[in-house]
């Protein structure tokens, strides 16, 4: 435990100076005491408004009974949760307004770590926010069902925006959050102070911090489900690595264009420096991770490259990602109902 050193006035301080000092300190303490009150009111307001759309989930899997948290995103009972809660579970039930309702799985995606469930009931829905508006130290709130307890708010702040952890890579940028998650809170919504969902809690650590999937990533998959009935990760068929120097601000150079792929058919060539994929500006090869996650098979995506002294934009229709054809092995678990899913090396193959 970190020790706090004591403070005493140094010799030579006049009594007037000491009184002035402690008077100023008292004023600062009084100001600080009022600030938590304001924050407490904001947290309480978000909790009271949003907890109505947050539910406890109970189910069974090969290990026995499990529980987690989910939240409604439309008025017909569609809800998000973590993959480890609803991805491979059976006999799923959601507890809503004191009653338990059966729920079925609509979609489960191990790559992102989420599942989409459906309960046949009229439900409130949480508004969707924008994780791009978050900054370091932005205050956030989560509402979950820890252990066998009632819905519980937790307050914390954004600590980082990470693409890797423990030497492995996430499939897309994740929100690192300093707040104390507990067992049973996997799948809980991460909320801003407006009460909008900006992420979904997936992975927890023992040091009172956790990771959340940005809500835009989940919404991309929900859009895929509405359109196709399943996630549709896109792929264009190039390999990219770091260039020796930047070109127009990008160090991501194409090293291979795989024969017979959409990239080859569109005319991309080795040596092209990738500047932008869709709406994502590329500066480093790791930016390919973010852009690739949001590619949808069957959709045309604009890709801008630098080739010599030219800038060329290709409209490329993404194909289905080869990794979508096989089921990945289950990820290691840091905390039941909050698994950690990492790639050993970054996938720089859009």
CSV table of C-alpha atoms in Angstrom, one decimal:
chain,number,residue,atom,x,y,z
A,1,UNK,CA,0.0,0.0,0.0
A,2,UNK,CA,1.4,3.4,-0.9
A,3,UNK,CA,2.1,5.5,2.2
A,4,UNK,CA,1.2,9.2,2.3
A,5,UNK,CA,3.8,11.3,3.9
A,6,UNK,CA,2.7,13.6,6.7
A,7,UNK,CA,2.9,17.4,6.3
A,8,UNK,CA,3.9,19.9,8.9
A,9,UNK,CA,4.7,23.6,8.5
A,10,UNK,CA,8.4,24.3,7.9
A,11,UNK,CA,10.3,26.3,10.4
A,12,UNK,CA,10.2,30.0,9.6
A,13,UNK,CA,6.5,30.0,8.6
A,14,UNK,CA,4.7,32.8,10.4
A,15,UNK,CA,1.4,31.9,12.2
A,16,UNK,CA,-0.4,34.2,9.7
A,17,UNK,CA,1.0,32.3,6.8
A,18,UNK,CA,0.0,29.0,8.4
A,19,UNK,CA,-3.6,30.3,9.0
A,20,UNK,CA,-3.7,31.5,5.4
A,21,UNK,CA,-2.5,28.2,4.1
A,22,UNK,CA,-5.0,26.1,6.1
A,23,UNK,CA,-7.8,28.5,5.2
A,24,UNK,CA,-7.1,28.0,1.5
A,25,UNK,CA,-6.9,24.3,2.0
A,26,UNK,CA,-10.2,24.2,3.8
A,27,UNK,CA,-11.7,26.1,0.8
A,28,UNK,CA,-10.3,23.6,-1.6
A,29,UNK,CA,-11.7,20.7,0.4
A,30,UNK,CA,-15.1,22.3,0.5
A,31,UNK,CA,-15.0,22.7,-3.3
A,32,UNK,CA,-13.8,19.1,-3.7
A,33,UNK,CA,-16.6,17.9,-1.5
A,34,UNK,CA,-19.2,19.5,-3.6
A,35,UNK,CA,-17.9,18.0,-6.9
A,36,UNK,CA,-18.6,14.4,-6.0
A,37,UNK,CA,-22.2,15.4,-5.1
A,38,UNK,CA,-22.7,16.7,-8.7
A,39,UNK,CA,-21.2,13.5,-10.2
A,40,UNK,CA,-23.2,11.4,-7.9
A,41,UNK,CA,-26.4,13.0,-9.1
A,42,UNK,CA,-25.4,12.4,-12.7
A,43,UNK,CA,-24.5,8.8,-12.1
A,44,UNK,CA,-27.8,8.3,-10.2
A,45,UNK,CA,-29.8,9.9,-13.0
A,46,UNK,CA,-28.2,7.7,-15.7
A,47,UNK,CA,-28.7,4.6,-13.5
A,48,UNK,CA,-32.4,5.4,-12.9
A,49,UNK,CA,-33.0,6.0,-16.6
A,50,UNK,CA,-31.0,3.2,-18.1
A,51,UNK,CA,-31.3,0.3,-15.6
A,52,UNK,CA,-34.8,-0.3,-16.9
A,53,UNK,CA,-33.3,-1.6,-20.1
A,54,UNK,CA,-30.6,-3.7,-18.5
A,55,UNK,CA,-31.4,-7.4,-17.6
A,56,UNK,CA,-29.9,-10.3,-15.8
A,57,UNK,CA,-29.2,-13.3,-18.0
A,58,UNK,CA,-29.2,-16.9,-16.7
A,59,UNK,CA,-28.3,-20.0,-18.7
A,60,UNK,CA,-26.4,-23.2,-18.7
A,61,UNK,CA,-23.4,-24.4,-20.7
A,62,UNK,CA,-21.0,-27.4,-20.6
A,63,UNK,CA,-19.6,-26.1,-17.3
A,64,UNK,CA,-22.9,-25.7,-15.5
A,65,UNK,CA,-25.0,-22.7,-14.6
A,66,UNK,CA,-23.8,-19.2,-15.6
A,67,UNK,CA,-25.1,-15.7,-15.3
A,68,UNK,CA,-24.3,-12.4,-16.9
A,69,UNK,CA,-25.8,-9.1,-18.0
A,70,UNK,CA,-27.4,-7.9,-21.2
A,71,UNK,CA,-29.2,-4.8,-22.4
A,72,UNK,CA,-32.0,-4.1,-24.9
A,73,UNK,CA,-31.3,-2.2,-28.1
A,74,UNK,CA,-34.7,-2.1,-29.7
A,75,UNK,CA,-38.4,-2.2,-28.4
A,76,UNK,CA,-39.0,-5.8,-29.5
A,77,UNK,CA,-36.7,-7.5,-27.0
A,78,UNK,CA,-33.4,-7.7,-28.9
A,79,UNK,CA,-30.4,-7.5,-26.6
A,80,UNK,CA,-26.6,-7.5,-26.6
A,81,UNK,CA,-24.5,-9.6,-24.2
A,82,UNK,CA,-21.0,-11.1,-24.1
A,83,UNK,CA,-20.2,-14.2,-26.2
A,84,UNK,CA,-19.3,-16.1,-23.0
A,85,UNK,CA,-22.8,-15.4,-21.6
A,86,UNK,CA,-24.9,-16.1,-24.7
A,87,UNK,CA,-22.6,-17.5,-27.3
A,88,UNK,CA,-22.6,-21.2,-26.4
A,89,UNK,CA,-25.3,-21.3,-23.7
A,90,UNK,CA,-28.6,-23.2,-23.5
A,91,UNK,CA,-31.8,-22.6,-21.6
A,92,UNK,CA,-31.3,-18.9,-21.7
A,93,UNK,CA,-33.6,-16.7,-19.6
A,94,UNK,CA,-33.7,-12.9,-19.1
A,95,UNK,CA,-35.0,-11.4,-15.9
A,96,UNK,CA,-37.1,-8.3,-16.7
A,97,UNK,CA,-39.4,-6.4,-14.4
A,98,UNK,CA,-39.2,-9.2,-11.8
A,99,UNK,CA,-40.2,-12.0,-14.3
A,100,UNK,CA,-38.1,-14.4,-16.3
A,101,UNK,CA,-38.6,-14.8,-20.0
A,102,UNK,CA,-37.0,-17.4,-22.4
A,103,UNK,CA,-34.5,-15.9,-24.9
A,104,UNK,CA,-33.0,-17.4,-28.0
A,105,UNK,CA,-29.7,-16.7,-29.7
A,106,UNK,CA,-29.9,-14.6,-32.9
A,107,UNK,CA,-26.1,-14.3,-33.5
A,108,UNK,CA,-22.9,-15.2,-31.7
A,109,UNK,CA,-19.5,-13.9,-32.9
A,110,UNK,CA,-16.4,-15.2,-31.2
A,111,UNK,CA,-14.1,-12.8,-33.0
A,112,UNK,CA,-15.8,-9.7,-31.4
A,113,UNK,CA,-16.8,-11.4,-28.2
A,114,UNK,CA,-20.5,-10.6,-28.3
A,115,UNK,CA,-23.9,-12.3,-28.8
A,116,UNK,CA,-27.2,-11.0,-29.9
A,117,UNK,CA,-30.3,-12.5,-28.2
A,118,UNK,CA,-34.0,-12.1,-28.5
A,119,UNK,CA,-36.8,-12.3,-25.9
A,120,UNK,CA,-40.4,-12.1,-27.2
A,121,UNK,CA,-41.5,-9.0,-25.2
A,122,UNK,CA,-42.0,-5.3,-25.5
A,123,UNK,CA,-38.9,-3.7,-24.1
A,124,UNK,CA,-37.3,-0.3,-23.5
A,125,UNK,CA,-34.1,0.3,-25.5
A,126,UNK,CA,-30.9,2.1,-24.6
A,127,UNK,CA,-29.8,4.9,-27.1
A,128,UNK,CA,-26.6,4.2,-29.0
A,129,UNK,CA,-23.8,6.7,-28.5
A,130,UNK,CA,-20.5,7.4,-30.3
A,131,UNK,CA,-17.3,5.9,-28.8
A,132,UNK,CA,-15.2,8.2,-31.1
A,133,UNK,CA,-16.2,11.1,-28.8
A,134,UNK,CA,-14.5,9.5,-25.8
A,135,UNK,CA,-11.2,10.7,-24.6
A,136,UNK,CA,-8.7,9.7,-21.9
A,137,UNK,CA,-10.3,10.4,-18.5
A,138,UNK,CA,-13.9,10.7,-19.9
A,139,UNK,CA,-16.2,9.5,-17.1
A,140,UNK,CA,-18.3,6.4,-17.9
A,141,UNK,CA,-20.9,4.2,-16.1
A,142,UNK,CA,-21.8,0.6,-16.3
A,143,UNK,CA,-24.9,-1.2,-15.0
A,144,UNK,CA,-24.6,-4.9,-14.3
A,145,UNK,CA,-25.8,-7.8,-12.2
A,146,UNK,CA,-22.7,-8.9,-10.1
A,147,UNK,CA,-22.9,-12.3,-8.5
A,148,UNK,CA,-26.5,-12.9,-7.4
A,149,UNK,CA,-27.2,-9.2,-6.5
A,150,UNK,CA,-29.6,-6.7,-7.9
A,151,UNK,CA,-28.7,-4.2,-10.7
A,152,UNK,CA,-25.7,-2.2,-9.7
A,153,UNK,CA,-24.0,0.9,-11.1
A,154,UNK,CA,-20.2,1.3,-11.3
A,155,UNK,CA,-18.4,4.5,-12.1
A,156,UNK,CA,-15.1,4.9,-13.7
A,157,UNK,CA,-13.2,6.6,-16.6
A,158,UNK,CA,-11.7,5.8,-20.0
A,159,UNK,CA,-8.0,4.8,-19.5
A,160,UNK,CA,-7.0,4.0,-23.0
A,161,UNK,CA,-7.8,2.9,-26.5
A,162,UNK,CA,-5.9,-0.4,-27.1
A,163,UNK,CA,-5.3,-2.6,-30.1
A,164,UNK,CA,-3.2,-5.2,-28.1
A,165,UNK,CA,-2.8,-6.6,-24.6
A,166,UNK,CA,-0.4,-9.2,-23.2
A,167,UNK,CA,1.4,-9.3,-26.5
A,168,UNK,CA,-1.8,-10.3,-28.5
A,169,UNK,CA,-3.9,-8.2,-30.8
A,170,UNK,CA,-7.6,-7.4,-30.5
A,171,UNK,CA,-9.6,-7.7,-33.8
A,172,UNK,CA,-10.4,-4.0,-33.4
A,173,UNK,CA,-9.7,-1.1,-31.0
A,174,UNK,CA,-11.0,-1.8,-27.5
A,175,UNK,CA,-11.8,0.7,-24.7
A,176,UNK,CA,-9.7,0.2,-21.6
A,177,UNK,CA,-11.8,1.3,-18.6
A,178,UNK,CA,-10.8,1.9,-15.0
A,179,UNK,CA,-13.8,0.7,-13.0
A,180,UNK,CA,-14.3,-2.4,-10.8
A,181,UNK,CA,-16.2,-5.1,-12.8
A,182,UNK,CA,-17.3,-8.2,-11.0
A,183,UNK,CA,-18.4,-11.7,-12.0
A,184,UNK,CA,-21.8,-11.6,-13.6
A,185,UNK,CA,-21.3,-8.2,-15.3
A,186,UNK,CA,-20.0,-9.6,-18.6
A,187,UNK,CA,-22.2,-8.1,-21.4
A,188,UNK,CA,-23.1,-5.0,-19.4
A,189,UNK,CA,-23.5,-1.7,-21.2
A,190,UNK,CA,-20.8,1.0,-20.9
A,191,UNK,CA,-22.6,4.3,-20.8
A,192,UNK,CA,-21.6,8.0,-21.1
A,193,UNK,CA,-23.1,10.6,-18.9
A,194,UNK,CA,-25.9,11.1,-21.4
A,195,UNK,CA,-27.0,7.5,-20.8
A,196,UNK,CA,-25.9,6.4,-24.3
A,197,UNK,CA,-24.2,3.1,-24.9
A,198,UNK,CA,-20.6,3.5,-26.0
A,199,UNK,CA,-19.4,-0.1,-25.4
A,200,UNK,CA,-20.0,-3.6,-24.1
A,201,UNK,CA,-18.0,-5.0,-21.2
A,202,UNK,CA,-16.2,-8.1,-22.2
A,203,UNK,CA,-12.9,-8.7,-20.4
A,204,UNK,CA,-11.9,-8.0,-16.8
A,205,UNK,CA,-8.7,-7.9,-14.8
A,206,UNK,CA,-7.9,-8.2,-11.1
A,207,UNK,CA,-6.7,-4.6,-10.9
A,208,UNK,CA,-10.1,-3.0,-11.1
A,209,UNK,CA,-10.0,-2.4,-14.9
A,210,UNK,CA,-11.7,-4.0,-17.9
A,211,UNK,CA,-12.0,-3.9,-21.6
A,212,UNK,CA,-15.1,-3.0,-23.6
A,213,UNK,CA,-15.9,-3.5,-27.3
A,214,UNK,CA,-16.8,-0.1,-28.9
A,215,UNK,CA,-20.5,0.0,-29.7
A,216,UNK,CA,-19.8,0.8,-33.4
A,217,UNK,CA,-18.2,-2.6,-33.7
A,218,UNK,CA,-21.3,-4.4,-32.2
A,219,UNK,CA,-23.6,-2.3,-34.4
A,220,UNK,CA,-21.7,-3.3,-37.5
A,221,UNK,CA,-22.4,-7.0,-36.7
A,222,UNK,CA,-26.0,-6.3,-35.8
A,223,UNK,CA,-26.4,-4.6,-39.2
A,224,UNK,CA,-24.8,-7.7,-40.8
A,225,UNK,CA,-27.4,-9.9,-39.0
A,226,UNK,CA,-30.3,-7.7,-40.2
A,227,UNK,CA,-29.1,-7.9,-43.8
A,228,UNK,CA,-27.7,-11.4,-44.0
A,229,UNK,CA,-28.6,-13.3,-40.9
A,230,UNK,CA,-25.0,-13.7,-39.8
A,231,UNK,CA,-21.8,-11.7,-39.4
A,232,UNK,CA,-20.2,-11.0,-42.8
A,233,UNK,CA,-16.5,-10.0,-42.3
A,234,UNK,CA,-15.1,-8.7,-45.6
A,235,UNK,CA,-11.7,-9.3,-47.2
A,236,UNK,CA,-10.0,-7.9,-50.3
A,237,UNK,CA,-6.9,-10.1,-50.4
A,238,UNK,CA,-3.7,-8.0,-49.7
A,239,UNK,CA,-0.9,-8.3,-47.2
A,240,UNK,CA,0.6,-5.1,-45.7
A,241,UNK,CA,3.6,-4.4,-43.6
A,242,UNK,CA,5.4,-1.3,-42.3
A,243,UNK,CA,7.3,0.8,-44.8
A,244,UNK,CA,10.8,2.2,-44.1
A,245,UNK,CA,9.4,5.7,-44.3
A,246,UNK,CA,6.0,7.5,-44.5
A,247,UNK,CA,4.3,8.4,-47.8
A,248,UNK,CA,1.6,11.0,-47.4
A,249,UNK,CA,1.5,10.2,-43.7
A,250,UNK,CA,1.1,6.4,-44.1
A,251,UNK,CA,3.7,3.7,-43.4
A,252,UNK,CA,1.4,0.8,-44.5
A,253,UNK,CA,2.8,-0.7,-47.8
A,254,UNK,CA,1.2,-3.5,-49.7
A,255,UNK,CA,3.7,-6.4,-50.0
A,256,UNK,CA,1.4,-9.0,-51.7
A,257,UNK,CA,-1.8,-9.0,-53.7
A,258,UNK,CA,-3.2,-12.5,-53.7
A,259,UNK,CA,-4.2,-13.8,-57.1
A,260,UNK,CA,-7.9,-14.1,-57.8
A,261,UNK,CA,-9.0,-11.8,-55.0
A,262,UNK,CA,-11.0,-8.6,-55.2
A,263,UNK,CA,-7.8,-6.5,-54.7
A,264,UNK,CA,-6.1,-8.3,-57.7
A,265,UNK,CA,-9.2,-7.8,-59.9
A,266,UNK,CA,-9.4,-4.1,-59.0
A,267,UNK,CA,-5.8,-3.5,-59.9
A,268,UNK,CA,-3.9,-3.1,-56.6
A,269,UNK,CA,-0.2,-3.8,-56.8
A,270,UNK,CA,2.6,-4.6,-54.4
A,271,UNK,CA,4.3,-1.4,-53.4
A,272,UNK,CA,1.0,0.6,-53.2
A,273,UNK,CA,1.0,2.6,-49.9
A,274,UNK,CA,-2.5,2.4,-48.3
A,275,UNK,CA,-3.8,5.8,-47.3
A,276,UNK,CA,-7.4,5.1,-46.5
A,277,UNK,CA,-9.9,2.2,-46.3
A,278,UNK,CA,-13.5,3.4,-46.3
A,279,UNK,CA,-13.7,6.1,-43.7
A,280,UNK,CA,-10.5,5.0,-41.8
A,281,UNK,CA,-7.3,6.9,-42.6
A,282,UNK,CA,-4.3,4.7,-42.5
A,283,UNK,CA,-1.1,5.8,-40.8
A,284,UNK,CA,0.4,2.5,-39.6
A,285,UNK,CA,-0.1,-1.1,-40.6
A,286,UNK,CA,-2.1,-1.6,-37.3
A,287,UNK,CA,-4.7,0.8,-38.7
A,288,UNK,CA,-5.5,-2.0,-41.1
A,289,UNK,CA,-7.0,-3.9,-38.1
A,290,UNK,CA,-9.5,-1.2,-37.5
A,291,UNK,CA,-10.5,-0.8,-41.1
A,292,UNK,CA,-10.7,-4.5,-41.9
A,293,UNK,CA,-13.0,-5.2,-39.0
A,294,UNK,CA,-15.6,-2.9,-40.6
A,295,UNK,CA,-15.4,-4.4,-44.1
A,296,UNK,CA,-18.6,-6.2,-45.0
A,297,UNK,CA,-18.6,-9.0,-47.6
A,298,UNK,CA,-20.5,-8.0,-50.7
A,299,UNK,CA,-20.1,-4.3,-50.1
A,300,UNK,CA,-18.0,-2.0,-52.2
A,301,UNK,CA,-15.4,-0.1,-50.2
A,302,UNK,CA,-13.2,2.8,-51.5
A,303,UNK,CA,-9.5,2.2,-50.9
A,304,UNK,CA,-7.1,5.0,-51.6
A,305,UNK,CA,-3.4,4.3,-52.3
A,306,UNK,CA,-0.3,6.2,-53.2
A,307,UNK,CA,1.5,4.8,-56.2
A,308,UNK,CA,4.6,6.7,-57.2
A,309,UNK,CA,3.5,10.3,-57.5
A,310,UNK,CA,-0.2,9.4,-57.9
A,311,UNK,CA,-3.1,8.9,-55.6
A,312,UNK,CA,-5.5,6.3,-56.8
A,313,UNK,CA,-8.9,5.4,-55.3
A,314,UNK,CA,-10.3,1.9,-56.1
A,315,UNK,CA,-13.9,0.8,-55.5
A,316,UNK,CA,-13.4,-2.8,-54.4
A,317,UNK,CA,-16.2,-5.2,-53.6
A,318,UNK,CA,-15.1,-7.2,-50.5
A,319,UNK,CA,-15.3,-11.0,-50.5
A,320,UNK,CA,-16.1,-13.1,-47.4
A,321,UNK,CA,-13.1,-13.3,-45.1
A,322,UNK,CA,-11.5,-16.8,-45.2
A,323,UNK,CA,-11.4,-16.9,-41.4
A,324,UNK,CA,-15.2,-16.8,-41.4
A,325,UNK,CA,-15.3,-20.3,-42.8
A,326,UNK,CA,-13.8,-21.9,-39.7
A,327,UNK,CA,-14.8,-21.8,-36.1
A,328,UNK,CA,-12.1,-20.4,-33.8
A,329,UNK,CA,-11.0,-22.2,-30.7
A,330,UNK,CA,-12.5,-20.9,-27.4
A,331,UNK,CA,-10.4,-18.0,-25.9
A,332,UNK,CA,-8.7,-18.2,-22.5
A,333,UNK,CA,-10.8,-16.9,-19.6
A,334,UNK,CA,-9.7,-14.3,-17.2
A,335,UNK,CA,-13.0,-14.1,-15.4
A,336,UNK,CA,-16.0,-16.3,-16.1
A,337,UNK,CA,-18.5,-14.5,-18.4
A,338,UNK,CA,-15.7,-12.2,-19.5
A,339,UNK,CA,-13.2,-14.0,-21.8
A,340,UNK,CA,-10.2,-12.5,-23.4
A,341,UNK,CA,-9.9,-13.1,-27.2
A,342,UNK,CA,-6.6,-12.1,-28.7
A,343,UNK,CA,-4.7,-12.9,-31.9
A,344,UNK,CA,-1.1,-13.9,-31.5
A,345,UNK,CA,-0.1,-11.6,-34.4
A,346,UNK,CA,-1.9,-8.7,-36.0
A,347,UNK,CA,-4.0,-9.5,-39.0
A,348,UNK,CA,-2.7,-7.1,-41.6
A,349,UNK,CA,-4.6,-8.7,-44.4
A,350,UNK,CA,-7.6,-6.5,-45.4
